[in-house]
Tab-separated table of C-alpha atoms and ligand atoms in Angstrom:
chain	number	residue	atom	x	y	z
A	1	UNK	CA	0.061	0.046	0.156
A	2	UNK	CA	1.382	3.274	-1.019
A	3	UNK	CA	2.130	5.322	2.236
A	4	UNK	CA	2.388	8.771	-0.007
A	5	UNK	CA	-0.640	10.189	1.733
A	6	UNK	CA	1.727	10.574	4.682
A	7	UNK	CA	3.579	12.980	3.071
A	8	UNK	CA	0.578	15.440	3.331
A	9	UNK	CA	0.277	14.696	7.285
A	10	UNK	CA	4.016	15.265	7.555
A	11	UNK	CA	3.855	18.384	5.554
A	12	UNK	CA	1.050	19.660	7.716
A	13	UNK	CA	3.148	19.377	10.933
A	14	UNK	CA	5.880	21.266	8.947
A	15	UNK	CA	3.653	23.752	7.779
A	16	UNK	CA	2.067	24.488	11.227
A	17	UNK	CA	5.526	24.775	12.979
A	18	UNK	CA	6.837	27.328	10.093
A	19	UNK	CA	3.677	29.466	10.488
A	20	UNK	CA	3.935	29.483	14.249
A	21	UNK	CA	7.534	30.604	13.879
A	22	UNK	CA	6.827	33.338	11.730
A	23	UNK	CA	3.335	34.498	13.344
A	24	UNK	CA	2.541	32.925	16.663
A	25	UNK	CA	-0.936	34.015	16.903
A	26	UNK	CA	-1.886	32.997	13.215
A	27	UNK	CA	-4.158	30.275	14.266
A	28	UNK	CA	-5.768	32.086	17.055
A	29	UNK	CA	-6.600	35.252	15.027
A	30	UNK	CA	-7.809	32.984	11.817
A	31	UNK	CA	-10.005	30.564	14.175
A	32	UNK	CA	-12.208	33.651	15.283
A	33	UNK	CA	-13.614	34.591	11.843
A	34	UNK	CA	-13.100	34.734	8.272
A	35	UNK	CA	-13.226	37.962	6.264
A	36	UNK	CA	-12.024	37.214	2.658
A	37	UNK	CA	-12.403	40.094	0.344
A	38	UNK	CA	-12.367	37.613	-2.735
A	39	UNK	CA	-14.058	34.835	-4.385
A	40	UNK	CA	-12.214	32.813	-6.670
A	41	UNK	CA	-13.804	30.393	-9.246
A	42	UNK	CA	-10.962	28.534	-10.728
A	43	UNK	CA	-10.203	24.998	-12.329
A	44	UNK	CA	-10.144	21.822	-10.191
A	45	UNK	CA	-6.383	21.398	-11.901
A	46	UNK	CA	-3.894	20.660	-9.063
A	47	UNK	CA	-1.503	23.305	-10.683
A	48	UNK	CA	-3.721	26.358	-10.392
A	49	UNK	CA	-4.211	26.871	-6.203
A	50	UNK	CA	-5.675	29.993	-5.670
A	51	UNK	CA	-3.728	31.289	-2.604
A	52	UNK	CA	-0.027	30.025	-3.933
A	53	UNK	CA	-0.193	31.668	-7.173
A	54	UNK	CA	-1.332	35.098	-5.952
A	55	UNK	CA	0.909	34.946	-2.828
A	56	UNK	CA	-1.830	35.198	-0.325
A	57	UNK	CA	-2.488	33.285	3.169
A	58	UNK	CA	-5.195	31.400	4.349
A	59	UNK	CA	-8.148	33.370	5.299
A	60	UNK	CA	-8.017	35.656	2.142
A	61	UNK	CA	-9.809	33.900	-0.721
A	62	UNK	CA	-13.150	31.954	-0.535
A	63	UNK	CA	-12.728	29.294	-3.228
A	64	UNK	CA	-14.798	27.201	-5.726
A	65	UNK	CA	-13.127	24.984	-8.113
A	66	UNK	CA	-14.478	22.560	-10.855
A	67	UNK	CA	-13.264	21.260	-14.084
A	68	UNK	CA	-12.696	24.389	-16.516
A	69	UNK	CA	-13.990	27.019	-13.996
A	70	UNK	CA	-17.463	27.037	-15.138
A	71	UNK	CA	-20.419	28.806	-13.796
A	72	UNK	CA	-23.496	26.661	-14.431
A	73	UNK	CA	-26.594	27.741	-13.386
A	74	UNK	CA	-28.271	24.593	-12.224
A	75	UNK	CA	-25.048	23.732	-10.095
A	76	UNK	CA	-26.585	24.474	-6.565
A	77	UNK	CA	-22.863	23.788	-5.075
A	78	UNK	CA	-21.551	26.752	-6.901
A	79	UNK	CA	-24.461	28.875	-6.502
A	80	UNK	CA	-24.482	28.449	-2.845
A	81	UNK	CA	-20.841	29.200	-2.625
A	82	UNK	CA	-21.549	32.627	-4.800
A	83	UNK	CA	-24.867	33.409	-2.562
A	84	UNK	CA	-22.493	32.922	0.799
A	85	UNK	CA	-19.667	34.956	-0.721
A	86	UNK	CA	-21.944	37.800	-1.780
A	87	UNK	CA	-24.665	38.038	0.864
A	88	UNK	CA	-22.896	37.222	3.872
A	89	UNK	CA	-19.058	37.489	3.413
A	90	UNK	CA	-19.655	40.586	0.952
A	91	UNK	CA	-16.752	39.654	-0.997
A	92	UNK	CA	-15.600	42.814	-3.002
A	93	UNK	CA	-14.330	40.697	-5.834
A	94	UNK	CA	-15.058	37.811	-7.743
A	95	UNK	CA	-12.595	36.333	-10.005
A	96	UNK	CA	-13.075	33.844	-12.616
A	97	UNK	CA	-9.421	32.300	-13.327
A	98	UNK	CA	-8.914	29.981	-16.225
A	99	UNK	CA	-5.588	28.675	-17.304
A	100	UNK	CA	-4.141	28.068	-20.505
A	101	UNK	CA	-3.574	24.339	-21.225
A	102	UNK	CA	-6.727	23.375	-19.528
A	103	UNK	CA	-7.632	19.686	-20.099
A	104	UNK	CA	-11.502	20.415	-19.585
A	105	UNK	CA	-11.570	23.233	-22.413
A	106	UNK	CA	-9.130	20.682	-24.612
A	107	UNK	CA	-11.576	18.270	-24.058
A	108	UNK	CA	-14.660	20.268	-25.117
A	109	UNK	CA	-12.542	21.299	-28.350
A	110	UNK	CA	-12.375	17.966	-29.651
A	111	UNK	CA	-14.800	15.125	-30.394
A	112	UNK	CA	-13.685	12.218	-28.232
A	113	UNK	CA	-16.453	10.720	-26.084
A	114	UNK	CA	-15.653	11.134	-22.348
A	115	UNK	CA	-18.730	9.218	-21.187
A	116	UNK	CA	-20.294	10.853	-17.971
A	117	UNK	CA	-18.144	13.789	-18.419
A	118	UNK	CA	-19.539	14.894	-21.587
A	119	UNK	CA	-22.629	16.247	-19.703
A	120	UNK	CA	-20.220	18.620	-18.053
A	121	UNK	CA	-18.290	19.407	-21.374
A	122	UNK	CA	-21.444	20.560	-23.087
A	123	UNK	CA	-21.498	23.717	-21.081
A	124	UNK	CA	-17.811	24.331	-22.718
A	125	UNK	CA	-18.766	23.208	-26.006
A	126	UNK	CA	-21.896	25.954	-25.948
A	127	UNK	CA	-19.166	28.421	-25.643
A	128	UNK	CA	-17.269	27.131	-28.686
A	129	UNK	CA	-20.465	27.277	-30.799
A	130	UNK	CA	-21.119	30.937	-29.619
A	131	UNK	CA	-17.618	31.917	-30.814
A	132	UNK	CA	-17.410	29.290	-33.730
A	133	UNK	CA	-16.780	32.120	-36.347
A	134	UNK	CA	-13.753	33.561	-34.347
A	135	UNK	CA	-12.309	30.174	-33.046
A	136	UNK	CA	-12.815	28.399	-36.464
A	137	UNK	CA	-10.926	31.268	-38.267
A	138	UNK	CA	-7.844	30.642	-35.974
A	139	UNK	CA	-5.738	28.246	-38.045
A	140	UNK	CA	-2.958	27.459	-35.508
A	141	UNK	CA	-4.383	24.902	-33.156
A	142	UNK	CA	-2.628	26.003	-30.023
A	143	UNK	CA	-3.715	29.438	-30.569
A	144	UNK	CA	-7.244	28.577	-31.135
A	145	UNK	CA	-7.076	26.555	-27.851
A	146	UNK	CA	-5.370	29.484	-25.775
A	147	UNK	CA	-8.153	31.742	-27.223
A	148	UNK	CA	-10.898	29.290	-26.184
A	149	UNK	CA	-9.545	29.294	-22.806
A	150	UNK	CA	-9.845	33.180	-22.719
A	151	UNK	CA	-13.492	32.924	-24.257
A	152	UNK	CA	-14.452	30.489	-21.729
A	153	UNK	CA	-13.443	32.731	-18.809
A	154	UNK	CA	-15.193	35.822	-20.822
A	155	UNK	CA	-18.487	33.759	-20.889
A	156	UNK	CA	-18.336	32.669	-17.480
A	157	UNK	CA	-18.247	35.941	-16.103
A	158	UNK	CA	-21.003	36.856	-18.189
A	159	UNK	CA	-22.880	33.890	-16.661
A	160	UNK	CA	-22.052	35.247	-13.127
A	161	UNK	CA	-23.483	38.784	-13.961
A	162	UNK	CA	-26.803	37.038	-14.891
A	163	UNK	CA	-27.340	35.742	-11.507
A	164	UNK	CA	-30.153	37.586	-10.167
A	165	UNK	CA	-28.601	38.152	-6.534
A	166	UNK	CA	-25.458	39.541	-7.904
A	167	UNK	CA	-27.705	41.892	-9.662
A	168	UNK	CA	-29.469	42.777	-6.476
A	169	UNK	CA	-26.114	43.809	-5.029
A	170	UNK	CA	-25.283	46.102	-7.776
A	171	UNK	CA	-28.588	48.116	-7.286
A	172	UNK	CA	-27.415	48.906	-3.752
A	173	UNK	CA	-23.767	49.820	-4.318
A	174	UNK	CA	-20.510	49.046	-6.553
A	175	UNK	CA	-19.773	45.653	-5.410
A	176	UNK	CA	-18.923	42.834	-6.129
A	177	UNK	CA	-16.714	43.495	-8.978
A	178	UNK	CA	-16.532	40.503	-11.506
A	179	UNK	CA	-13.083	39.766	-13.107
A	180	UNK	CA	-11.572	37.349	-15.751
A	181	UNK	CA	-8.315	36.041	-15.745
A	182	UNK	CA	-6.231	33.409	-17.445
A	183	UNK	CA	-3.217	31.906	-15.644
A	184	UNK	CA	-0.219	30.444	-17.710
A	185	UNK	CA	1.158	27.221	-16.364
A	186	UNK	CA	4.446	27.867	-18.496
A	187	UNK	CA	5.469	31.159	-16.851
A	188	UNK	CA	3.147	31.395	-13.772
A	189	UNK	CA	2.013	34.801	-14.750
A	190	UNK	CA	-1.954	35.895	-14.607
A	191	UNK	CA	-3.371	37.734	-17.332
A	192	UNK	CA	-6.140	40.291	-16.733
A	193	UNK	CA	-8.521	40.094	-19.453
A	194	UNK	CA	-9.849	43.532	-18.486
A	195	UNK	CA	-13.412	42.533	-18.389
A	196	UNK	CA	-14.092	43.845	-15.085
A	197	UNK	CA	-17.924	44.471	-14.611
A	198	UNK	CA	-20.304	45.510	-11.918
A	199	UNK	CA	-23.225	46.542	-14.085
A	200	UNK	CA	-26.275	44.897	-16.365
A	201	UNK	CA	-25.342	47.379	-19.234
A	202	UNK	CA	-23.827	44.978	-21.336
A	203	UNK	CA	-25.891	42.078	-20.731
A	204	UNK	CA	-28.901	41.057	-23.098
A	205	UNK	CA	-32.113	42.712	-22.260
A	206	UNK	CA	-33.853	38.980	-21.145
A	207	UNK	CA	-31.147	38.709	-18.571
A	208	UNK	CA	-31.566	41.990	-16.706
A	209	UNK	CA	-33.573	41.680	-13.610
A	210	UNK	CA	-35.916	44.568	-12.453
A	211	UNK	CA	-34.540	46.646	-15.324
A	212	UNK	CA	-35.838	50.208	-14.993
B	1	CO	CO1	-8.164	23.329	-16.255
């Protein structure tokens, strides 16, 4: 039987020791409450951990991850996390962070049958269909893949802005701001897609609740 799981428990002991050396009251303080300013919607990919790649500490980012960082409106897990983040934690920023080389996006680009997973991938395939003209126009397959990753993030940010309780927050103030980012596995750099939004003006009319 592989004992490699013990590496995690040993690692935990080392981490606690190191953390206490640097900040003796770290756990005492953090155990009282959490007040993260950010909600991170990212990919489950093991190479894209929210706090590490942003050099942040535990307590700073509320996190939801799934295959290909999707915002699916029938996903009660995701919606509950977003609701809690927006209504109770009052996060100021929601970041959808995709990553180049995403296996989920790659799978959705192709025609391979992935069994049960196909149902999840369909949501990503829908994004391809929405941007078929642009994507089919990119001859280089790697460049097309990179662009598909970006467009998928753009659509997930749009999908977040269609959520009624987010629109409700915008009626009362400027938060939460929604952002779209893409992380590069090759150099560790995050690219801001500059699609930050906190209003419904760019949304199709049918998605705008209580429009005045
Ligand atoms: Co991925």
